[in-house]
PDB file of C-alpha atoms in Angstrom:
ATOM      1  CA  UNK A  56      63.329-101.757 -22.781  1.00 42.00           C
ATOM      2  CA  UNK A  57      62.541-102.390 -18.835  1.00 62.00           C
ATOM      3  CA  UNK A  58      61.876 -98.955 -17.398  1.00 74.00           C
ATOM      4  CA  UNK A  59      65.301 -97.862 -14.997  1.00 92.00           C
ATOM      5  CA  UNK A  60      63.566 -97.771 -11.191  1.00 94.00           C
ATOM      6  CA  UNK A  61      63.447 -95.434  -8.632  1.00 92.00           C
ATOM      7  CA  UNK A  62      63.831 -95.526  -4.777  1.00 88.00           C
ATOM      8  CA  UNK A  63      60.374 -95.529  -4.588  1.00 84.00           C
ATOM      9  CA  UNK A  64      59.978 -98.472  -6.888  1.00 91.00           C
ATOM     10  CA  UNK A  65      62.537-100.842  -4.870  1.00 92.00           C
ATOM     11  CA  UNK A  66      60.596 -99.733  -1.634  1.00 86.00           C
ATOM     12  CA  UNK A  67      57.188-100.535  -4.057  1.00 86.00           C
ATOM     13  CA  UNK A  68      58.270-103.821  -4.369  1.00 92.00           C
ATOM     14  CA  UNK A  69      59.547-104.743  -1.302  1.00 89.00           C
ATOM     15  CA  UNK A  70      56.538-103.741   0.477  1.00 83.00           C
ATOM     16  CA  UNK A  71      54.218-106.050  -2.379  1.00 87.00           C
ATOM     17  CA  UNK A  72      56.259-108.899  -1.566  1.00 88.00           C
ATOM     18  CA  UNK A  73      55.286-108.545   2.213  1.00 76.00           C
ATOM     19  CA  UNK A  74      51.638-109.762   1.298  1.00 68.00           C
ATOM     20  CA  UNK A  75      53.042-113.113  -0.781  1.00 78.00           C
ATOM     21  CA  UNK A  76      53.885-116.684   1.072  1.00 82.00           C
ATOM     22  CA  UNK A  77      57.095-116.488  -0.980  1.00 90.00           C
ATOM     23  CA  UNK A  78      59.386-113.138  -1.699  1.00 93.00           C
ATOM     24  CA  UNK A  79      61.474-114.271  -4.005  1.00 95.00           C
ATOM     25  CA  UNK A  80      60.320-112.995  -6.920  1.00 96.00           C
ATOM     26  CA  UNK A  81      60.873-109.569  -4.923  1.00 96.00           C
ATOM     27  CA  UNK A  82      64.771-110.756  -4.042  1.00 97.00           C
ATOM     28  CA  UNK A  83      65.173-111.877  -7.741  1.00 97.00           C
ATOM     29  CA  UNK A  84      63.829-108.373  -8.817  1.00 97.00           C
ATOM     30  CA  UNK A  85      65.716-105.761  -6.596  1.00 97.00           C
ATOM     31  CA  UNK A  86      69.298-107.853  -7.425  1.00 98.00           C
ATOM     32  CA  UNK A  87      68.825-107.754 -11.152  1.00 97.00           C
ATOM     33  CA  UNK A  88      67.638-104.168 -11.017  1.00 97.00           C
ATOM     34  CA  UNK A  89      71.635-103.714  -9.558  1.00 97.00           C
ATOM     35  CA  UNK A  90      73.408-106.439 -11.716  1.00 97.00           C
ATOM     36  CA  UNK A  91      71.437-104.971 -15.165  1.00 96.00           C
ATOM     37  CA  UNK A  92      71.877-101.429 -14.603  1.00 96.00           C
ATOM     38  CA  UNK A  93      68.480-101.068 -14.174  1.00 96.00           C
ATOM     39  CA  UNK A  94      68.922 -98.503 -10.934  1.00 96.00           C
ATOM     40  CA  UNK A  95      67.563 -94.782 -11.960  1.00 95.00           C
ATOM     41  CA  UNK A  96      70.402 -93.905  -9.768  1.00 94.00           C
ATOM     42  CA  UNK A  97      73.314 -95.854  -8.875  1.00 95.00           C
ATOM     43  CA  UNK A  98      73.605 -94.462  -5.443  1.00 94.00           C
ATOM     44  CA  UNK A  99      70.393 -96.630  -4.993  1.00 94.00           C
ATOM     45  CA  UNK A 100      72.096-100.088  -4.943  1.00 97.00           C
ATOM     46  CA  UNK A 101      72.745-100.851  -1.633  1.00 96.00           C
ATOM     47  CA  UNK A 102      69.628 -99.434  -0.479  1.00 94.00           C
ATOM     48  CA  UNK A 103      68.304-102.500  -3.339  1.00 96.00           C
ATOM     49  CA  UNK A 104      70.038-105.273  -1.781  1.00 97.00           C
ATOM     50  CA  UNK A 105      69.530-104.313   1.979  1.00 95.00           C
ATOM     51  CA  UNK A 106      65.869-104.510   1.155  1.00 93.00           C
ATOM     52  CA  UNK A 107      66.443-107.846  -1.037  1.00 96.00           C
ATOM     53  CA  UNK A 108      68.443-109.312   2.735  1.00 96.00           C
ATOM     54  CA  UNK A 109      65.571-107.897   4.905  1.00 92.00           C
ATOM     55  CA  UNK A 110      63.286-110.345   2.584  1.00 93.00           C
ATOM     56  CA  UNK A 111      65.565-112.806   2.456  1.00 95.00           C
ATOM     57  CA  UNK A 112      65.639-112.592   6.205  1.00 93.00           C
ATOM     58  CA  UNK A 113      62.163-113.013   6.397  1.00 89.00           C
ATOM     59  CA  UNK A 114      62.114-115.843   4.395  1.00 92.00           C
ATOM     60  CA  UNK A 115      64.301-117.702   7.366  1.00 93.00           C
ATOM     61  CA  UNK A 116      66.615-118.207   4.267  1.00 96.00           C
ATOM     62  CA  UNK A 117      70.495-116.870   6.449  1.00 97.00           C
ATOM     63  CA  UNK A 118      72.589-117.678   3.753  1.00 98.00           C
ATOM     64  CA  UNK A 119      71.198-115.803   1.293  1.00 98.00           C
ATOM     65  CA  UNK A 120      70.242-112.993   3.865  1.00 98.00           C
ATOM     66  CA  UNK A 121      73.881-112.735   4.883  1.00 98.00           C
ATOM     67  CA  UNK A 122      74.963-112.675   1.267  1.00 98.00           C
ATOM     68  CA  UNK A 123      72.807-109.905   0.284  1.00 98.00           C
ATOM     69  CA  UNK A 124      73.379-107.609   3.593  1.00 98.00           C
ATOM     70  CA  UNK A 125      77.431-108.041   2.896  1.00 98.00           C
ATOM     71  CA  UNK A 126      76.770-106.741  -0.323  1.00 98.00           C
ATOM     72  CA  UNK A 127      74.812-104.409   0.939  1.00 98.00           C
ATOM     73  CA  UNK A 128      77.318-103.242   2.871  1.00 98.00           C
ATOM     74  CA  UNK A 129      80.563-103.360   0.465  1.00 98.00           C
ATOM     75  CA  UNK A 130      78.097-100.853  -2.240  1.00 98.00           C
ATOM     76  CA  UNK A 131      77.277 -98.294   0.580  1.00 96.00           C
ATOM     77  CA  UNK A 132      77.580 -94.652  -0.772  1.00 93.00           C
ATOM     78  CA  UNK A 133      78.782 -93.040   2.159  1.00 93.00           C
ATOM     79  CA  UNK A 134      80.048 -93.679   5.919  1.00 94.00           C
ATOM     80  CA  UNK A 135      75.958 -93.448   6.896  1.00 91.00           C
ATOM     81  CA  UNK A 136      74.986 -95.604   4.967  1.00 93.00           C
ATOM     82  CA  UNK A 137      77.890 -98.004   5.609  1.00 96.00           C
ATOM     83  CA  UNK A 138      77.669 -98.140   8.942  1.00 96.00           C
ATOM     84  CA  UNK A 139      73.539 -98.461   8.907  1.00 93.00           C
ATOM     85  CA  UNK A 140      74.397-101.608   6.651  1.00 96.00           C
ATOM     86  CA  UNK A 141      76.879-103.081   8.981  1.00 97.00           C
ATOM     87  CA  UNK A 142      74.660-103.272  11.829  1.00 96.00           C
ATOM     88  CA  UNK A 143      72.307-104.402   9.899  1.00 95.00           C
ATOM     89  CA  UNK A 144      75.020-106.955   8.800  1.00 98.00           C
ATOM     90  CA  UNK A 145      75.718-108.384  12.630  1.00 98.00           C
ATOM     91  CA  UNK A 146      72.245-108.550  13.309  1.00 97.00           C
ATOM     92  CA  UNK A 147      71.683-111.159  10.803  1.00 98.00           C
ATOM     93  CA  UNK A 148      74.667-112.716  11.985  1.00 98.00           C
ATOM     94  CA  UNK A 149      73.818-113.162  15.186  1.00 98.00           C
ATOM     95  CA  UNK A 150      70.088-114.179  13.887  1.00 96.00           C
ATOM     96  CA  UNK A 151      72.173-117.269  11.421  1.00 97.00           C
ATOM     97  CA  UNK A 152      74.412-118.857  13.703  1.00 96.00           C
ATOM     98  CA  UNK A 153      77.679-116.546  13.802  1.00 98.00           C
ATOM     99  CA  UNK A 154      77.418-115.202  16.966  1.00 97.00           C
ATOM    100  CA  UNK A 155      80.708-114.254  17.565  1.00 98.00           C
ATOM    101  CA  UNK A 156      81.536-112.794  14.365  1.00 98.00           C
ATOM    102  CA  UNK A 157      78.513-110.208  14.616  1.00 98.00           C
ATOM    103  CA  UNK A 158      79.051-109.443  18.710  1.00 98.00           C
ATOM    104  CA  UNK A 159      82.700-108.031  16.832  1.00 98.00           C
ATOM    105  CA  UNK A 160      80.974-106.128  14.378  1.00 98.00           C
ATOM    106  CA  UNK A 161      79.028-104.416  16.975  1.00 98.00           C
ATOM    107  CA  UNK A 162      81.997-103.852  19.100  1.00 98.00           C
ATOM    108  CA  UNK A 163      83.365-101.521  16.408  1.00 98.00           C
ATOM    109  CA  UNK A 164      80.113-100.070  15.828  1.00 98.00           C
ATOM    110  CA  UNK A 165      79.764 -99.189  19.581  1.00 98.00           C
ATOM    111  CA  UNK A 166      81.422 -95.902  19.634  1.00 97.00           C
ATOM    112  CA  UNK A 167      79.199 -94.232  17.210  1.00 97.00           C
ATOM    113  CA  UNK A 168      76.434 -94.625  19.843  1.00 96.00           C
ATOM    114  CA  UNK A 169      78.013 -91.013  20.697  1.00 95.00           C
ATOM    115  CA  UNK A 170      78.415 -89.804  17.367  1.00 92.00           C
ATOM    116  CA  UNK A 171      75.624 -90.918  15.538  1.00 91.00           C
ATOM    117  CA  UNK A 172      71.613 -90.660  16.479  1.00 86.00           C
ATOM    118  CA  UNK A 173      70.712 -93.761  14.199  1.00 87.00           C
ATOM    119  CA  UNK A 174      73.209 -95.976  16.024  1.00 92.00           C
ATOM    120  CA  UNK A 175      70.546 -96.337  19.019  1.00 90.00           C
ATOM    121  CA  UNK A 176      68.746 -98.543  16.066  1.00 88.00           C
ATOM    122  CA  UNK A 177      71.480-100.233  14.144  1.00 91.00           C
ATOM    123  CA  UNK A 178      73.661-101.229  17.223  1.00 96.00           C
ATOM    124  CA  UNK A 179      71.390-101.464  20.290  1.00 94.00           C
ATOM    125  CA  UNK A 180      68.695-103.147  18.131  1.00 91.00           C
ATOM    126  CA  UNK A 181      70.796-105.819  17.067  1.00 95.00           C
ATOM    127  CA  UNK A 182      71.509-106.306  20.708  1.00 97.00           C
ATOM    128  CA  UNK A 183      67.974-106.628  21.924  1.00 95.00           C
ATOM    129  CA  UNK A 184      67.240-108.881  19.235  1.00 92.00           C
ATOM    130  CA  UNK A 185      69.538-111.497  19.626  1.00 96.00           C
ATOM    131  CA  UNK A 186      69.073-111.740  23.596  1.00 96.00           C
ATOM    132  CA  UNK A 187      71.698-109.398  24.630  1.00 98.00           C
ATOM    133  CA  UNK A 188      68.938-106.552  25.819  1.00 97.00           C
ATOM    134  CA  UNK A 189      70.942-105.918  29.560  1.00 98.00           C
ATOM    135  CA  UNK A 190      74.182-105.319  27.831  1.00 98.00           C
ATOM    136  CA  UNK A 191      72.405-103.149  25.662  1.00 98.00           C
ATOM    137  CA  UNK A 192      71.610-101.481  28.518  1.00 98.00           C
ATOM    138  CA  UNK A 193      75.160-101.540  29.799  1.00 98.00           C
ATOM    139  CA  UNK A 194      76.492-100.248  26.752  1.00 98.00           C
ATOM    140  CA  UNK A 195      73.653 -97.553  26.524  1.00 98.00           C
ATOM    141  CA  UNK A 196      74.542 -96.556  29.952  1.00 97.00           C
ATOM    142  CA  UNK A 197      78.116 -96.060  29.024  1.00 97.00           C
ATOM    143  CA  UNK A 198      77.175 -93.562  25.850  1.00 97.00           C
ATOM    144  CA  UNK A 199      75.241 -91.792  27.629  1.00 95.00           C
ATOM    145  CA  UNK A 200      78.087 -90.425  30.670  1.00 95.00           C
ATOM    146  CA  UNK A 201      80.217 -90.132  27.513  1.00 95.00           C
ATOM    147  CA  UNK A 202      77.572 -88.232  25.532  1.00 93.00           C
ATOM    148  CA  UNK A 203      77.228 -85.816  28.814  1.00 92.00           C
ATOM    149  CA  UNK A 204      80.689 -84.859  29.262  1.00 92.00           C
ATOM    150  CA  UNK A 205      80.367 -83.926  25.202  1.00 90.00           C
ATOM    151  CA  UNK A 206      77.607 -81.721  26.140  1.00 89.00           C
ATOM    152  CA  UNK A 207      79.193 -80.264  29.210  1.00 88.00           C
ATOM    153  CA  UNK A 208      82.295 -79.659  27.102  1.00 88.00           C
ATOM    154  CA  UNK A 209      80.651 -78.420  23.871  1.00 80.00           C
ATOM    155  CA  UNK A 210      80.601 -74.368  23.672  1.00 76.00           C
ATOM    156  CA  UNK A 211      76.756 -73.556  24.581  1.00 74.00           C
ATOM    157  CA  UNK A 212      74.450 -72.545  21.663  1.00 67.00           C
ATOM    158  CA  UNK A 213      77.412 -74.092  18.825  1.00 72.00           C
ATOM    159  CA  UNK A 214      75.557 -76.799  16.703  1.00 72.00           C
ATOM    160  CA  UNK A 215      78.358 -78.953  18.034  1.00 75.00           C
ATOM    161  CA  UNK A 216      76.172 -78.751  21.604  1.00 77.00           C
ATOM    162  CA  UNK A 217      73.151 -78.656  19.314  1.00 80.00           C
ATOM    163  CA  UNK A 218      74.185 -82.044  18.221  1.00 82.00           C
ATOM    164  CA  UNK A 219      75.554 -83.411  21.214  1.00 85.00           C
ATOM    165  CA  UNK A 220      72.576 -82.769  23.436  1.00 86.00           C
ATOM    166  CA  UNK A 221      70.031 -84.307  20.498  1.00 85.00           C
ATOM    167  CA  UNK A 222      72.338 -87.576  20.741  1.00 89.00           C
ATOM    168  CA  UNK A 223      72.424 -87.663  24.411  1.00 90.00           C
ATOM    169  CA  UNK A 224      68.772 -87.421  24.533  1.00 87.00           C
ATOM    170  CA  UNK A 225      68.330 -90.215  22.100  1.00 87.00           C
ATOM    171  CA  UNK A 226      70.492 -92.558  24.042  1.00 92.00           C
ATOM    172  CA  UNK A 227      68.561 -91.900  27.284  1.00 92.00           C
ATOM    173  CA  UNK A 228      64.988 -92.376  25.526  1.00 88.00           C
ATOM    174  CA  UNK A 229      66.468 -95.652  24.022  1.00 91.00           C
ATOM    175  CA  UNK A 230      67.829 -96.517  27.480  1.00 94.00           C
ATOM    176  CA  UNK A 231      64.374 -95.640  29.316  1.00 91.00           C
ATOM    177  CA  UNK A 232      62.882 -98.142  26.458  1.00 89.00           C
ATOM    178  CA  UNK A 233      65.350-101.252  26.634  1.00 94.00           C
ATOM    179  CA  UNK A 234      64.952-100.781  30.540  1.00 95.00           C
ATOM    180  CA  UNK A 235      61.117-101.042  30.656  1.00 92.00           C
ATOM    181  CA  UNK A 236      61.212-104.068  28.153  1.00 92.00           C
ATOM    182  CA  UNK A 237      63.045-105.510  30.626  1.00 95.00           C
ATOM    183  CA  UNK A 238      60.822-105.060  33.228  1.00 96.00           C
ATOM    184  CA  UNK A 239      63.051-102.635  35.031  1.00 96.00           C
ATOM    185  CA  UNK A 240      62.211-100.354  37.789  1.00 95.00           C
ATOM    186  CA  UNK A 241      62.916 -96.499  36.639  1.00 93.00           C
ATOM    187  CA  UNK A 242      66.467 -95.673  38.131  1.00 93.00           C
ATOM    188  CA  UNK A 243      67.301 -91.842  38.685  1.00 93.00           C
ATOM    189  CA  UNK A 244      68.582 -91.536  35.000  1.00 91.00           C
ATOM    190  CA  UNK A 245      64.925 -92.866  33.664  1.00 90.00           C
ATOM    191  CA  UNK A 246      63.132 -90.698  36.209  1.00 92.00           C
ATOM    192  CA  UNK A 247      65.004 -87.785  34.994  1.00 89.00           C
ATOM    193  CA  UNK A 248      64.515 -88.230  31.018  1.00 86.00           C
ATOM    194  CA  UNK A 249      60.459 -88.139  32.524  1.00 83.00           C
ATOM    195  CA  UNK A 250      60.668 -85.403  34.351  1.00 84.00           C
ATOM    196  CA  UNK A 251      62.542 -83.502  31.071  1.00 77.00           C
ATOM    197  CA  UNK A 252      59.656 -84.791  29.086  1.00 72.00           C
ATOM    198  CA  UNK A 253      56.891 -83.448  31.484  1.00 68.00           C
ATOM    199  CA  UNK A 254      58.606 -79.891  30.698  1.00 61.00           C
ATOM    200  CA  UNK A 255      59.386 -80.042  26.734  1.00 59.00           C
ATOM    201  CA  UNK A 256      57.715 -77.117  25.435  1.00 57.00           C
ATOM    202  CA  UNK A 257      54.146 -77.307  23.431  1.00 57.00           C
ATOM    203  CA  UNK A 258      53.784 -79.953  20.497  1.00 56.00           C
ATOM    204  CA  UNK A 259      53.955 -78.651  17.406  1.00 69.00           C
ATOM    205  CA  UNK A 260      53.722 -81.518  15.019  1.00 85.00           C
ATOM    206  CA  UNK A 261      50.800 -83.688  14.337  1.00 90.00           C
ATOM    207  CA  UNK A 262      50.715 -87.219  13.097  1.00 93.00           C
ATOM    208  CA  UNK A 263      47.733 -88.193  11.493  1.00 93.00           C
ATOM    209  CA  UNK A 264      46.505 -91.567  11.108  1.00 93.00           C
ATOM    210  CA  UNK A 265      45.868 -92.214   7.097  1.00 93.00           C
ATOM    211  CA  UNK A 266      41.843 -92.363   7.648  1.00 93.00           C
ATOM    212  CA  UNK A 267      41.787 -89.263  10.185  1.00 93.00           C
ATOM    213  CA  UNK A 268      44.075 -88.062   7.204  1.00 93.00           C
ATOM    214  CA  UNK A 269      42.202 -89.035   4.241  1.00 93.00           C
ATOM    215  CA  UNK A 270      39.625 -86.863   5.728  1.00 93.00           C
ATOM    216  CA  UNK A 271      41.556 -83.381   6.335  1.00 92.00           C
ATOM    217  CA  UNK A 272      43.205 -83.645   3.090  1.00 92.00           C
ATOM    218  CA  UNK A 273      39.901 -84.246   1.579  1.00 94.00           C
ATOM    219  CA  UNK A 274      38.375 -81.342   3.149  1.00 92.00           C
ATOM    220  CA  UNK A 275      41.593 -78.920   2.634  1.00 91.00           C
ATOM    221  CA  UNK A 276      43.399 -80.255  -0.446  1.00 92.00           C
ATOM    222  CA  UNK A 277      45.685 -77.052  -0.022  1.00 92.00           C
ATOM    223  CA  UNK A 278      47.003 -78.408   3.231  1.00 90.00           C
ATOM    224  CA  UNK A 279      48.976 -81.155   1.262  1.00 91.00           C
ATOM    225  CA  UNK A 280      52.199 -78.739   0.588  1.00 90.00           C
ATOM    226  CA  UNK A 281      52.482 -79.277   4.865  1.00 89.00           C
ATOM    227  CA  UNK A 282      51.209 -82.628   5.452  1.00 91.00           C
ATOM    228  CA  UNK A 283      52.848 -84.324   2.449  1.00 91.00           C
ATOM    229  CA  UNK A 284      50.564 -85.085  -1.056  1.00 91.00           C
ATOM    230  CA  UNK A 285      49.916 -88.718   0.416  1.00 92.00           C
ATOM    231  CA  UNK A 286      50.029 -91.015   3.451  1.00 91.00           C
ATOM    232  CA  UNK A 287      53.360 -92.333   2.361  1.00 89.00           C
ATOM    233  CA  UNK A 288      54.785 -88.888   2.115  1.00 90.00           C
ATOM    234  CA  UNK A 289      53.217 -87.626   5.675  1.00 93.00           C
ATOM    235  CA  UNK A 290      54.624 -90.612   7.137  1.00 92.00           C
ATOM    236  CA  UNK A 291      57.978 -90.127   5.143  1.00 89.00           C
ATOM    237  CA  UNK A 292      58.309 -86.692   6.506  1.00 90.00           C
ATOM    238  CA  UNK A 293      57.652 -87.710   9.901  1.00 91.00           C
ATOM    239  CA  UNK A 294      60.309 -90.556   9.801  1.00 89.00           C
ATOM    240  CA  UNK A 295      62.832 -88.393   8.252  1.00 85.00           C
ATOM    241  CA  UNK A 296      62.608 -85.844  11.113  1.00 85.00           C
ATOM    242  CA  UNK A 297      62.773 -88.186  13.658  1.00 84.00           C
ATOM    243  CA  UNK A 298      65.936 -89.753  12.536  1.00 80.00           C
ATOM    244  CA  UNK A 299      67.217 -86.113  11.808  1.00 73.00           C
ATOM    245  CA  UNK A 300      66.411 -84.900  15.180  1.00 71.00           C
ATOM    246  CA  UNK A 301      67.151 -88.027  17.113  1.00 65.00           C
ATOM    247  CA  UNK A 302      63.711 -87.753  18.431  1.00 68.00           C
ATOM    248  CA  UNK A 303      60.914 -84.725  18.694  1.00 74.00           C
ATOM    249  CA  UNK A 304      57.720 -84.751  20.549  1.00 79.00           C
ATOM    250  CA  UNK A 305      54.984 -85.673  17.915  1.00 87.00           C
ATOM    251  CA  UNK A 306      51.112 -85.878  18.610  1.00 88.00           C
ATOM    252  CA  UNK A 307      48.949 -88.699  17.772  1.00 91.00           C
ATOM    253  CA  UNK A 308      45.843 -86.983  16.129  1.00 90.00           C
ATOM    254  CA  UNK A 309      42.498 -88.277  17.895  1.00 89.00           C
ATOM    255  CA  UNK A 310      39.293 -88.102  16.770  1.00 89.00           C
ATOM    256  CA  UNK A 311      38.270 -84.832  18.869  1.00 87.00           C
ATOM    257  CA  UNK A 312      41.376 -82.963  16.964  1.00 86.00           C
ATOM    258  CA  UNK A 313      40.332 -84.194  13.720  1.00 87.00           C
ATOM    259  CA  UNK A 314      36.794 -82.858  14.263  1.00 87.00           C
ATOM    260  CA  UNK A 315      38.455 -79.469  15.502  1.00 86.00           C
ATOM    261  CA  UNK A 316      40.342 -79.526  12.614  1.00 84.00           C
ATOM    262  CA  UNK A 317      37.659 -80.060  10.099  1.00 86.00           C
ATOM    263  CA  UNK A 318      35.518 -77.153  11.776  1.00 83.00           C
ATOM    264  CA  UNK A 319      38.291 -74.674  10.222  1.00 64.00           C
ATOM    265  CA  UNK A 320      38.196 -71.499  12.121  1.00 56.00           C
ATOM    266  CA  UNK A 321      35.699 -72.738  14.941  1.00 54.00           C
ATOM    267  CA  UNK A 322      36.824 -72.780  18.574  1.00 49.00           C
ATOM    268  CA  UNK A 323      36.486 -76.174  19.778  1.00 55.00           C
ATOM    269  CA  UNK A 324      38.728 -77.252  22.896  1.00 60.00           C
ATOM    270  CA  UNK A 325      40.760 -80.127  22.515  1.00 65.00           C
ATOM    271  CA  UNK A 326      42.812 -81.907  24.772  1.00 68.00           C
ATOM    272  CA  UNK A 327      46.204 -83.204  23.902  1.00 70.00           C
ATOM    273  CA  UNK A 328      46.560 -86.368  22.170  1.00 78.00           C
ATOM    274  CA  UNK A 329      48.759 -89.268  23.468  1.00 85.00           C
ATOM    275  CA  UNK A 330      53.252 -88.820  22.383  1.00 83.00           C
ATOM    276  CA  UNK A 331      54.217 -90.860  19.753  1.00 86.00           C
ATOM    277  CA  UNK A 332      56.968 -93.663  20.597  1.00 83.00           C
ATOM    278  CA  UNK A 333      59.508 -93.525  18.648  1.00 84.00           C
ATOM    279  CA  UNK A 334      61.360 -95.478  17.268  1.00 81.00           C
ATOM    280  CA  UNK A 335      60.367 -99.024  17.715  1.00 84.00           C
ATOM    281  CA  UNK A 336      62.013-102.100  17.671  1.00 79.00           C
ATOM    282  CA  UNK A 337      62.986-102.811  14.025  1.00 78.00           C
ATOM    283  CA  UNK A 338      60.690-105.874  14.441  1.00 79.00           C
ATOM    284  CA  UNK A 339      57.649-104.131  16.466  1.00 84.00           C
ATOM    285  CA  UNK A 340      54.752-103.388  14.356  1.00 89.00           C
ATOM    286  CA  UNK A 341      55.429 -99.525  13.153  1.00 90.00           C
ATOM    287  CA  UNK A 342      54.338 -96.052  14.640  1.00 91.00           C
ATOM    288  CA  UNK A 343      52.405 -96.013  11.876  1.00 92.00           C
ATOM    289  CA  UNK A 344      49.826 -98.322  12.338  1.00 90.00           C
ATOM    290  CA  UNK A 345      50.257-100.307   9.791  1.00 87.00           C
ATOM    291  CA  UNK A 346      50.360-103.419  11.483  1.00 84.00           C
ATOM    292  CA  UNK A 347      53.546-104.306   9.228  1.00 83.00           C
ATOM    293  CA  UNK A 348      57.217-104.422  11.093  1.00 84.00           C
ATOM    294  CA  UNK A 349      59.230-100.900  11.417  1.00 86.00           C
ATOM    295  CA  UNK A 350      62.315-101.732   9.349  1.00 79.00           C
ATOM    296  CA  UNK A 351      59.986-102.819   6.313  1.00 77.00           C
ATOM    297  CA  UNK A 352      57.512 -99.717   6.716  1.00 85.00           C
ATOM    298  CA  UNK A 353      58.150 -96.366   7.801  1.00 87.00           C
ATOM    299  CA  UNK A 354      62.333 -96.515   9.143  1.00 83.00           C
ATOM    300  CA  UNK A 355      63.088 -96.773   5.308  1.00 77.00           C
ATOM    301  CA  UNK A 356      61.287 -93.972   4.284  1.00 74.00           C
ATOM    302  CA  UNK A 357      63.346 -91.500   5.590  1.00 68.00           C
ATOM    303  CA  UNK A 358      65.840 -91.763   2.663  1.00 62.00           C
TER     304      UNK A 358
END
């Protein structure tokens, strides 16, 4: 009897087929794990078949790529995940020759840009995309005055405000991004978002590259309950705070801090390490450094 899989296994064999000339063996896999009730947990299956569409995507194959992502999207657990799906959806639209029938998916996505941190990726990376990177900029523009008035509204210290200010700082980090992609001069709204990032308070989180972290969990296996057993699960932890938070300021570990780190309990000075960007384009090589693309590496991880 084939052995039920896991999240982990879907996301095992997605990333496998990355590394072959031809995925479909991986596509073939993740659908019949969903049509033979082969899931460990049902809640898993459109997770399954938005991984089987990101291959199929890759594969330059739209018509199965649309096929799987609207399945993808009718099998979503919850309004999250359904609306992560359907962006997902109109971006491979757009991508296969239905342009107008994904710009109207992502007009009724567009007011969760002010409800919902992860619509910065779904919605505004669907734009950029597909060629439409100023009126993501327009539309990011237009969250972000409504996000404000939110904040200004919200009662201070309520995790309503709480909320409110995390997505309004999301959407002018994203806007700041899409801006200098386009080769845009910093207008007062970017040069404020810097000036708020010159005074965020100390960093307290660390990303470690896997061989910088190889080496500390080597030398302090006891460390692993913080840092996550593995790579995957440092990363995974990472991702899934990110998306939580809508964005946090992170430290890239250099070599220096490594070494201070390894000297456990000796002074050694160390100056900062550079911020982590985050997030990427879903088709930008991942803050990882894995070399592979975002939305097949680390931005899945965080479920």
């Amino acid at each position: 009897m084939a052995t039920d899989l896991t999240e982990d296994d879907l996301t095992e064999i997605a990333h496998e087929a990355l590394d072959t000339d031809d995925p479909g063996w991986a596509i073939t896999e993740l659908v019949a794990a969903v049509e033979e009730g082969r899931l460990a947990d049902e809640a898993d299956t459109s997770y399954a078949f938005g991984l089987a569409a990101d291959l199929a995507e890759g594969a330059r194959d739209g018509d199965r790529a649309l096929a799987l992502s609207r399945r993808a999207v009718d099998t979503a657990q919850n309004p999250s995940e359904e609306n992560w799906s359907r962006g997902r959806h109109a971006d491979l639209l757009m991508q296969f020759g239905h342009e107008d029938e994904g710009m109207r998916l992502l007009r009724e996505l567009r007011p969760l840009l002010t409800r919902d941190g992860m619509a910065t990726i779904y919605v505004v990376e669907a734009l950029t995309e597909n060629g439409h990177a100023e009126l993501a900029v327009e539309w990011l523009t237009a969250a972000l005055a409504t996000a404000s008035d939110i904040v200004e509204r919200a009662e201070e210290d309520s995790d309503s405000a709480e909320e409110a200010q995390e997505i309004e700082y999301g959407l002018a980090r994203k806007r700041r991004a899409v801006r200098r992609d386009l080769g845009l001069s910093p207008d007062e709204l970017d040069l404020a978002l810097d000036e708020l990032d010159d005074d965020a308070p100390d960093i307290q989180t660390v990303f470690w590259p896997e061989t910088a972290f190889g080496a500390l969990l080597t030398a302090f296996p006891d460390r692993a309950d913080v840092l996550g057993a593995t790579w995957d699960e440092h990363r995974a932890q990472l991702e899934r705070a990110f998306q939580e938070e809508g964005w946090l300021p992170v430290e890239v570990a250099t070599p220096e801090l490594l070494q201070a780190a390894l000297a456990d309990g000796d002074v050694i000075e160390v100056g900062a390490g550079p911020l982590l960007e985050w997030p990427p384009g879903r088709n930008d090589p991942c803050w990882c450094g894995s070399g592979t693309k975002y939305k097949k590496c680390c931005l899945p991880r965080a479920r």
